[in-house]
């Protein structure tokens, strides 16, 4: 097996995550799909790292993980405060671009 | 001395400002203050006149630039004055007659509720008129031109509680606008042609300019003159303007303002001389109007309207003279001055008669008044003799010269114009004799009680008991006497040694035409038609009793009573035609212009509505766009690599 | 392992094909499950599989970090928020924006096809392997890079994390707009509202169980709704107190009477003794 298959898998997961972002209304699930896309990217980075024989790809994946963690913290905090204000976590309810 | 010219305008302007803004405090002294200021400007005029007389004939032009009014690049319009013999003549006429009429008004308007305002308007008129005649450029002239229009409007509608007066004021203003439009366009053309507004360079450059352009300018100036001077075809406002107080009719609508057109044509003489077609138009307008006004004057029973017709006719003479070029200018202006005296005198006389007759204006309800109003009778009679051209009185000298000049035009034109002027003289004699006979001679028709079923033009005048004719107070008779003296003497004085011709010659130029008929023959013919007209009128109104109710009359009489159909013509052609045109334009506006505008708006709106769907506010929709955009970017990258 | 090769070991291939199916299934389940909590669990599964892939690719540190940080911390944070927002709330899967599904599907399909084409076109048939890079140990290798070449990025990321923590606190902090209600005020409000002033009846009274999900019975034998937590009632987890239960109760009462009688007898016996 060629490791390029990891890349195909990564592309597949990324696309599934993207479509999930587009079709789900629950903000938390949308957020999970974003995480899925990030993870797909990480898999690609790790695979590239192996292909090129150096660790820079892994460093990238590492930073992605850290930024993703920060993003999760802020994103979930936003979701919670929006939920508090509107009793709803649906992204469609915030269609007036204001609370 | 030059600075006095500015003061000339400033004094009445100051009076107007003080009187109009001063409030009720000035109600009592207002009339006297206004009269005093008018007299002051007359004194200034006399001083200036004396100063001019002290100079040599070629050096009698004073010029002064007070300040630069509109200095914009190459465009320059100054507040500047120019006082030459022509302007001086007007200044003396305006301030002299104006002062007398101010004095007269003190008596005439004594019982009016708002004399202060009246005198304020009169002073405003004086200021504007003086500005008009002393301006050294067309733009400032235009300012004066509009100023007198405004004053005329305000004074015609002075009794604005009468709907007829308010309507007459509006009519005068509107008709004048047509002429003013001509003047404004003419001034623009002048500027594009000569690059300046000042009289001196414009008139000096006239002979170097193309005839077509000069004709256009001259015709537009003629249009302006027609509007202001009530010449055919813009004559319809003058008759209605008699709704104003009689002193106004005397000052503005007889002696001064209506002659502004003659001033404009004379002042712009070189422009007209370069455009023979325009000159032909001017003499045509003059000849037509002098007959038109005279015919209308024959049929009117309203004393002021009869005099208004006469005014129109006499200004027709002046315009005719002005159109004749250098052979006529001087006589036109001379007639203007003598007319200023005798017509103002006649109007004041008419006002005096009305004053004593409970404001009755219908001449068929006068009669035999000479016994009751001797001063009025004598002054009015002298004015009458002057206007019909009785030998030795002023009208004789001026009108006779115009008729001579008309013949001197030469050729068929000369015969036609001379004939028209001669015919006009006959009609003048007829209608003025009619006025005289109806008013001062014959049985005392005012003693008959008016029958109730009789349709009356002025219902308010008939409500009181029978009138008690009486002479007017001194403050009114003195101006009449002075004007009568002017009517008698002016012509003679002007003609002694050709004084007036020599006085004006440096400005207007003068040339003796070669008349196909001798001067004596013309004078003889004039006197003959004069006698004819008087005799005819006497046969009709002196010998036979005059019915109080006007007879039906001939077709011409009825037509003349309707002002020869001027209002009907205006109504059919202008009002109705304009209405149709406007409706058509509205239709076009609605269908085409609005259609285009609305169509654009609707299609933009529709497109926006479609585009708006993209902006539905749903984050997920925007995410789809982003995702699709990313896909497109990848596709582009791949394509680039493939290529 | 220093030379480039184009094939991995068969074991890794088997592992890939098995786990790739699991990962794809997890991802699909994340997108398609109606309840957020199920989505979260599916995603956790996918992430664990990804961790295994990292390990297989020689990224040992990342593999462990993936399990600890992502599956352990981030996903639990997700679950926590899901619980906070309402674990039972299921998404209606009916689409409300017209054409959104179709567009999303088309975009996704196009995107996937293009990505696959891109990867297929790329010259990726050989790979170097991490043998050399990992020779000093994967963690040591990463550390050497992070603290040398990427040290600024690392520090900035640390600042970012702290900022994020502060931000989360700021976002979720609620400013009190009025003084906290005193006990006195609360009790007055309660009386004024006419709510239950006395403590609610405890569950399980006269019931077979004294468990929280069994309502108490009133003296006439009907269940007292107030004795059970409204949450349980809303979830439908209240145990039925039907005729059967009443019969059981009757039997129980019978038994107890017998027991009491027996007890009495014994006592009498004892007293008799």
GROMACS .gro file of C-alpha atoms in nm, chain C residues 7-212:
model
  206
  749UNK     CA    1   0.512   0.044  -0.036
  750UNK     CA    2   0.438  -0.002   0.329
  751UNK     CA    3   0.422  -0.328   0.513
  752UNK     CA    4   0.126  -0.554   0.463
  753UNK     CA    5   0.031  -0.522   0.828
  754UNK     CA    6   0.000  -0.151   0.797
  755UNK     CA    7  -0.204  -0.195   0.479
  756UNK     CA    8  -0.450  -0.425   0.654
  757UNK     CA    9  -0.471  -0.190   0.948
  758UNK     CA   10  -0.530   0.105   0.713
  759UNK     CA   11  -0.808  -0.059   0.518
  760UNK     CA   12  -0.987  -0.172   0.833
  761UNK     CA   13  -0.948   0.152   1.025
  762UNK     CA   14  -1.011   0.375   0.722
  763UNK     CA   15  -1.357   0.223   0.700
  764UNK     CA   16  -1.409   0.287   1.071
  765UNK     CA   17  -1.286   0.646   1.039
  766UNK     CA   18  -1.509   0.719   0.738
  767UNK     CA   19  -1.804   0.561   0.912
  768UNK     CA   20  -1.737   0.772   1.221
  769UNK     CA   21  -1.713   1.086   1.014
  770UNK     CA   22  -2.037   1.008   0.834
  771UNK     CA   23  -2.205   0.930   1.165
  772UNK     CA   24  -2.083   1.265   1.300
  773UNK     CA   25  -2.255   1.441   1.017
  774UNK     CA   26  -2.567   1.230   1.001
  775UNK     CA   27  -2.661   1.149   1.361
  776UNK     CA   28  -2.963   1.340   1.483
  777UNK     CA   29  -2.847   1.385   1.839
  778UNK     CA   30  -2.545   1.596   1.910
  779UNK     CA   31  -2.422   1.357   2.174
  780UNK     CA   32  -2.410   1.073   1.922
  781UNK     CA   33  -2.224   1.294   1.681
  782UNK     CA   34  -1.973   1.376   1.951
  783UNK     CA   35  -1.916   1.010   2.032
  784UNK     CA   36  -1.875   0.921   1.664
  785UNK     CA   37  -1.626   1.200   1.626
  786UNK     CA   38  -1.434   1.074   1.928
  787UNK     CA   39  -1.414   0.736   1.762
  788UNK     CA   40  -1.284   0.887   1.439
  789UNK     CA   41  -1.024   1.077   1.633
  790UNK     CA   42  -0.897   0.767   1.807
  791UNK     CA   43  -0.863   0.598   1.469
  792UNK     CA   44  -0.672   0.902   1.348
  793UNK     CA   45  -0.447   0.871   1.652
  794UNK     CA   46  -0.368   0.518   1.547
  795UNK     CA   47  -0.286   0.643   1.197
  796UNK     CA   48  -0.051   0.902   1.344
  797UNK     CA   49   0.127   0.628   1.535
  798UNK     CA   50   0.147   0.418   1.222
  799UNK     CA   51   0.298   0.714   1.039
  800UNK     CA   52   0.569   0.747   1.295
  801UNK     CA   53   0.420   1.048   1.472
  802UNK     CA   54   0.426   0.895   1.816
  803UNK     CA   55   0.403   1.217   2.010
  804UNK     CA   56   0.114   1.344   1.801
  805UNK     CA   57  -0.066   1.013   1.828
  806UNK     CA   58  -0.057   1.026   2.204
  807UNK     CA   59  -0.141   1.399   2.206
  808UNK     CA   60  -0.433   1.329   1.976
  809UNK     CA   61  -0.576   1.084   2.225
  810UNK     CA   62  -0.502   1.294   2.531
  811UNK     CA   63  -0.577   1.641   2.401
  812UNK     CA   64  -0.843   1.579   2.140
  813UNK     CA   65  -1.027   1.273   2.246
  814UNK     CA   66  -0.968   1.334   2.612
  815UNK     CA   67  -1.000   1.706   2.658
  816UNK     CA   68  -1.158   1.868   2.355
  817UNK     CA   69  -1.422   1.604   2.296
  818UNK     CA   70  -1.511   1.599   2.663
  819UNK     CA   71  -1.550   1.976   2.649
  820UNK     CA   72  -1.784   1.920   2.357
  821UNK     CA   73  -1.983   1.666   2.551
  822UNK     CA   74  -1.996   1.904   2.844
  823UNK     CA   75  -2.143   2.180   2.629
  824UNK     CA   76  -2.383   1.936   2.468
  825UNK     CA   77  -2.506   1.842   2.812
  826UNK     CA   78  -2.531   2.209   2.906
  827UNK     CA   79  -2.733   2.293   2.599
  828UNK     CA   80  -2.956   1.991   2.633
  829UNK     CA   81  -2.855   1.638   2.568
  830UNK     CA   82  -3.197   1.526   2.454
  831UNK     CA   83  -3.250   1.803   2.198
  832UNK     CA   84  -3.237   1.631   1.864
  833UNK     CA   85  -3.187   1.826   1.544
  834UNK     CA   86  -3.469   1.811   1.303
  835UNK     CA   87  -3.297   1.691   0.991
  836UNK     CA   88  -3.543   1.864   0.764
  837UNK     CA   89  -3.365   2.130   0.565
  838UNK     CA   90  -3.511   2.480   0.590
  839UNK     CA   91  -3.300   2.667   0.337
  840UNK     CA   92  -3.418   2.581  -0.010
  841UNK     CA   93  -3.155   2.410  -0.222
  842UNK     CA   94  -2.897   2.406   0.058
  843UNK     CA   95  -2.860   2.026   0.064
  844UNK     CA   96  -2.835   2.004  -0.311
  845UNK     CA   97  -2.578   2.279  -0.328
  846UNK     CA   98  -2.384   2.140  -0.035
  847UNK     CA   99  -2.386   1.794  -0.195
  848UNK     CA  100  -2.274   1.928  -0.530
  849UNK     CA  101  -2.001   2.138  -0.373
  850UNK     CA  102  -1.883   1.851  -0.160
  851UNK     CA  103  -1.880   1.611  -0.453
  852UNK     CA  104  -1.696   1.856  -0.675
  853UNK     CA  105  -1.454   1.937  -0.398
  854UNK     CA  106  -1.380   1.572  -0.330
  855UNK     CA  107  -1.338   1.488  -0.696
  856UNK     CA  108  -1.104   1.779  -0.747
  857UNK     CA  109  -0.900   1.694  -0.436
  858UNK     CA  110  -0.872   1.333  -0.543
  859UNK     CA  111  -0.770   1.440  -0.889
  860UNK     CA  112  -0.512   1.672  -0.738
  861UNK     CA  113  -0.367   1.403  -0.519
  862UNK     CA  114  -0.375   1.153  -0.804
  863UNK     CA  115  -0.191   1.394  -1.027
  864UNK     CA  116   0.079   1.472  -0.774
  865UNK     CA  117   0.403   1.278  -0.794
  866UNK     CA  118   0.370   1.102  -0.459
  867UNK     CA  119   0.462   0.747  -0.541
  868UNK     CA  120   0.775   0.742  -0.329
  869UNK     CA  121   0.823   0.826   0.031
  870UNK     CA  122   1.126   0.869   0.247
  871UNK     CA  123   0.998   0.740   0.577
  872UNK     CA  124   1.084   0.889   0.913
  873UNK     CA  125   1.359   0.646   1.009
  874UNK     CA  126   1.630   0.907   1.002
  875UNK     CA  127   1.426   1.186   1.147
  876UNK     CA  128   1.302   0.974   1.430
  877UNK     CA  129   1.641   0.818   1.494
  878UNK     CA  130   1.697   1.031   1.806
  879UNK     CA  131   1.345   0.968   1.921
  880UNK     CA  132   1.032   1.128   1.788
  881UNK     CA  133   0.967   1.344   2.092
  882UNK     CA  134   1.327   1.463   2.106
  883UNK     CA  135   1.320   1.544   1.735
  884UNK     CA  136   1.001   1.746   1.773
  885UNK     CA  137   1.136   1.920   2.079
  886UNK     CA  138   1.452   2.014   1.899
  887UNK     CA  139   1.247   2.174   1.621
  888UNK     CA  140   0.992   2.343   1.843
  889UNK     CA  141   1.248   2.501   2.073
  890UNK     CA  142   1.481   2.610   1.798
  891UNK     CA  143   1.335   2.681   1.464
  892UNK     CA  144   0.975   2.723   1.570
  893UNK     CA  145   1.032   2.878   1.910
  894UNK     CA  146   0.861   3.208   1.827
  895UNK     CA  147   0.560   3.037   1.678
  896UNK     CA  148   0.547   2.824   1.987
  897UNK     CA  149   0.559   3.120   2.224
  898UNK     CA  150   0.292   3.300   2.024
  899UNK     CA  151   0.075   2.991   2.036
  900UNK     CA  152   0.115   2.990   2.411
  901UNK     CA  153   0.002   3.351   2.426
  902UNK     CA  154  -0.287   3.255   2.204
  903UNK     CA  155  -0.393   2.983   2.441
  904UNK     CA  156  -0.385   3.213   2.740
  905UNK     CA  157  -0.582   3.475   2.552
  906UNK     CA  158  -0.835   3.211   2.456
  907UNK     CA  159  -0.874   3.106   2.817
  908UNK     CA  160  -0.928   3.465   2.929
  909UNK     CA  161  -1.162   3.520   2.635
  910UNK     CA  162  -1.374   3.222   2.727
  911UNK     CA  163  -1.405   3.355   3.078
  912UNK     CA  164  -1.501   3.699   2.954
  913UNK     CA  165  -1.755   3.557   2.711
  914UNK     CA  166  -1.930   3.336   2.959
  915UNK     CA  167  -1.910   3.573   3.251
  916UNK     CA  168  -2.242   3.726   3.344
  917UNK     CA  169  -2.251   4.064   3.502
  918UNK     CA  170  -2.499   4.087   3.784
  919UNK     CA  171  -2.738   4.367   3.701
  920UNK     CA  172  -2.917   4.362   4.036
  921UNK     CA  173  -2.821   4.263   4.391
  922UNK     CA  174  -2.846   3.895   4.469
  923UNK     CA  175  -3.189   3.806   4.606
  924UNK     CA  176  -3.194   3.756   4.979
  925UNK     CA  177  -3.347   3.454   5.140
  926UNK     CA  178  -3.621   3.671   5.279
  927UNK     CA  179  -3.713   3.803   4.939
  928UNK     CA  180  -3.714   3.460   4.786
  929UNK     CA  181  -3.943   3.321   5.052
  930UNK     CA  182  -4.176   3.617   5.021
  931UNK     CA  183  -4.191   3.564   4.648
  932UNK     CA  184  -4.270   3.200   4.696
  933UNK     CA  185  -4.560   3.275   4.926
  934UNK     CA  186  -4.688   3.545   4.695
  935UNK     CA  187  -4.683   3.314   4.397
  936UNK     CA  188  -4.887   3.058   4.581
  937UNK     CA  189  -4.641   2.779   4.512
  938UNK     CA  190  -4.578   2.495   4.751
  939UNK     CA  191  -4.456   2.651   5.066
  940UNK     CA  192  -4.393   2.336   5.250
  941UNK     CA  193  -4.132   2.092   5.125
  942UNK     CA  194  -4.247   1.875   4.840
  943UNK     CA  195  -4.360   1.523   4.932
  944UNK     CA  196  -4.082   1.277   4.919
  945UNK     CA  197  -4.100   1.001   4.658
  946UNK     CA  198  -4.158   0.647   4.752
  947UNK     CA  199  -4.382   0.703   5.044
  948UNK     CA  200  -4.623   0.413   5.071
  949UNK     CA  201  -4.458   0.276   4.763
  950UNK     CA  202  -4.286  -0.046   4.713
  951UNK     CA  203  -3.962   0.132   4.646
  952UNK     CA  204  -3.842   0.448   4.797
  953UNK     CA  205  -3.652   0.515   4.477
  954UNK     CA  206  -3.669   0.868   4.328
   0.00000   0.00000   0.00000
